Amino acid sequence: MTASTTAPPITTDDDWWRSAVVYQVYVRSFADSDGDGIGDLQGIRQRLPYLRDLGVDALWLTPFYTSPMIDGGYDVADYRDVDPMFGTLADFDEMITDAHALGLRIIVDLVPNHTSSAHRWFTAALAAGPGSPERARYLFAEGRGAHGELPPNDWESIFGGPAWTRVADGEWYLHLFDPAQPDLNWRHREVRTEFEDVLRFWLDRGVDGFRVDVAHGMIKAEGLPDVGFSTMTTGQRQVELLGKGRLPYFDQDEVHEIYRAWRPILDSYPGGRMAVAEAWAETPQRLARYIGPDELHQAFSFDFLDATWSADSFRKVIDTALAESTVVGAPTTWVLSNHDKQRHVTRYGDGDQGLRRARAASLLMLALPGCAYLYQGEELGLPEVLDLPDELRQDPAFLRTGESRDGCRVPIPWSGELAPYGFGPAGSELSWLPTPATWQALSVGAQTDVPGSTLELYRAALRIRHEHPALAVDADGVTWLESEPGVLAFSRTAGTTVLTCVVNLSGAPVAIDGYGEPVVASAALTGSGSTRLLPIDASAWLERR
Ligand code: GLC
């Protein structure tokens, strides 16, 4: 373990996060430097030039801390160390130093709602027994029924089944996720000081921000009251039910005290250290409460991701998100894919149609004001892998609900003709999930410098987004333009320069002559001059100066 702090932060622009493009690295599936079939920190380090050339501003790394990996690292056993599978703290320091030298910022994942059951606090709690101070850091309770044989309340785990597990001495402990992820008691002073210290530990190592996991879940209603209905009945994951009503374990008012204590810590470091909440709340207004100068900088808005492929659906979520962002004075976050969701190529219909729509949606997202989060592989147009053999699936939710998030976590294809397509060092055939043969043609190598490839589309869009004054952070917001039914058209303006984004979600090609000169399009335009047409399921950016 290295004790020194390294990596000076980038200090040029404290507000960098307001319009950043953040690339989510699902660490175990990004790049494997040592040939064990699992991505690692040195793998990321080797691929930093690729990310710089892609044109992103920051990386968000999913958890790489010491973990039994029951939930892909969202079960942390030591918050201040790197799991040997991913490398060492020295590897982290080298990686962040190189990232900063290339102008890339690093956001790390913080998992405060629960620890791993292998965390020293939890093993101490089990050993110490009922009523002990060690148990007070978690949520242990006596069961119901004549002999305490029933769980303390009716809460269900987000991964399915009861949210309580009974230990040998008869007490039960709460786990909103897997039994290997016991929930912490955030009313306990020591829990709060511990995480404040963990924040400082990574800030001292130079991280530029945190993605806060389950940021709405840390405080549970006093008395742990029953929900009163089953939260799993729709077959949907429970987090997605949050919009349907307040739950006693999510979005409790006191959770905001935690963030009000964190913000001064972030602000005490130079360089614009930020935090983005993975939070779900009943209404956009309640979600907005997580954001502000005394709490967190951003919260993911998942409505854009959930929008269906229709002009009305996109228009509605965009308008709502922009209105909220004006109220709270913080930028909107846009996201189409992440490590928990089916990839957007597949959500939009898979195959050619899904890919066309995914490319169009990405161009739409990148034209909007605010911060865009990309998920690794979306720049390659990767689809969800739907046919993974059950025995290879590792998502703990799969065993309990039959739903699995493994299909969006398949290792990235980099190059070459043999699976896993350059994921590991030369000659390595290992990857923790198999890469489909069809991904040979989707690899970074296969798409680089190929006109019209998804990778070149992202590179072009990100370059224009950085350079174009009408897409700059201080440019005007969104002005909707009149358009045919099923077509979205909006412009952004800086001085006399106007950039218009047109998205064709209608059933016919649409004329786009009036909007200016095309600068990038998600599909080849047809016609020319005054009869230029945008095909269906496509987007274009056009410019007028
Ligand atoms: C968040 C993560 C997800 C994880 C869960 C429990 O929702 O995004 O991957 O399973 O928290 O930590």
GROMACS .gro file of N, CA and C and ligand atoms in nm, residues 71 74 111 114 159 177 181 211 213-214 237 239 278 339-340 405 409, ligand 1:
model
   63
   71ASP      N    1  -2.187  -0.848  -0.565
   71ASP     CA    2  -2.265  -0.757  -0.651
   71ASP      C    3  -2.170  -0.672  -0.734
   74TYR      N    4  -2.017  -0.365  -0.571
   74TYR     CA    5  -2.104  -0.279  -0.490
   74TYR      C    6  -2.126  -0.340  -0.352
  111VAL      N    7  -2.008   0.382  -0.210
  111VAL     CA    8  -2.122   0.293  -0.179
  111VAL      C    9  -2.152   0.304  -0.029
  114HIS      N   10  -2.465   0.051   0.217
  114HIS     CA   11  -2.438  -0.081   0.275
  114HIS      C   12  -2.291  -0.113   0.259
  159PHE      N   13  -3.331  -0.693  -0.489
  159PHE     CA   14  -3.291  -0.809  -0.569
  159PHE      C   15  -3.389  -0.926  -0.550
  177PHE      N   16  -3.044  -0.482  -0.056
  177PHE     CA   17  -2.997  -0.554  -0.175
  177PHE      C   18  -2.970  -0.699  -0.135
  181GLN      N   19  -2.493  -0.766   0.148
  181GLN     CA   20  -2.481  -0.620   0.151
  181GLN      C   21  -2.565  -0.561   0.265
  211ARG      N   22  -1.955   0.938  -0.747
  211ARG     CA   23  -2.091   0.899  -0.786
  211ARG      C   24  -2.145   0.827  -0.662
  213ASP      N   25  -2.377   0.598  -0.469
  213ASP     CA   26  -2.465   0.484  -0.493
  213ASP      C   27  -2.585   0.487  -0.397
  214VAL      N   28  -2.704   0.461  -0.450
  214VAL     CA   29  -2.827   0.455  -0.369
  214VAL      C   30  -2.833   0.575  -0.273
  237ARG      N   31  -3.781  -0.396  -1.127
  237ARG     CA   32  -3.693  -0.374  -1.014
  237ARG      C   33  -3.753  -0.263  -0.929
  239VAL      N   34  -3.643  -0.014  -0.751
  239VAL     CA   35  -3.606   0.126  -0.764
  239VAL      C   36  -3.694   0.195  -0.866
  278GLU      N   37  -2.687   0.888  -0.742
  278GLU     CA   38  -2.781   0.794  -0.801
  278GLU      C   39  -2.899   0.794  -0.706
  339HIS      N   40  -2.463   0.047  -1.627
  339HIS     CA   41  -2.434  -0.093  -1.598
  339HIS      C   42  -2.554  -0.166  -1.537
  340ASP      N   43  -2.664  -0.095  -1.513
  340ASP     CA   44  -2.783  -0.159  -1.455
  340ASP      C   45  -2.895  -0.176  -1.557
  405ARG      N   46  -2.844  -0.828  -1.501
  405ARG     CA   47  -2.782  -0.712  -1.566
  405ARG      C   48  -2.651  -0.749  -1.633
  409ARG      N   49  -2.285  -0.591  -1.935
  409ARG     CA   50  -2.155  -0.587  -1.867
  409ARG      C   51  -2.050  -0.673  -1.936
  546GLC     C1   52  -2.687   0.075  -0.748
  546GLC     C2   53  -2.586   0.021  -0.848
  546GLC     C3   54  -2.614  -0.123  -0.871
  546GLC     C4   55  -2.601  -0.197  -0.739
  546GLC     C5   56  -2.687  -0.135  -0.631
  546GLC     C6   57  -2.649  -0.184  -0.495
  546GLC     O1   58  -2.816   0.071  -0.796
  546GLC     O2   59  -2.591   0.097  -0.967
  546GLC     O3   60  -2.529  -0.180  -0.968
  546GLC     O4   61  -2.640  -0.331  -0.757
  546GLC     O5   62  -2.673   0.005  -0.628
  546GLC     O6   63  -2.528  -0.127  -0.453
   0.00000   0.00000   0.00000
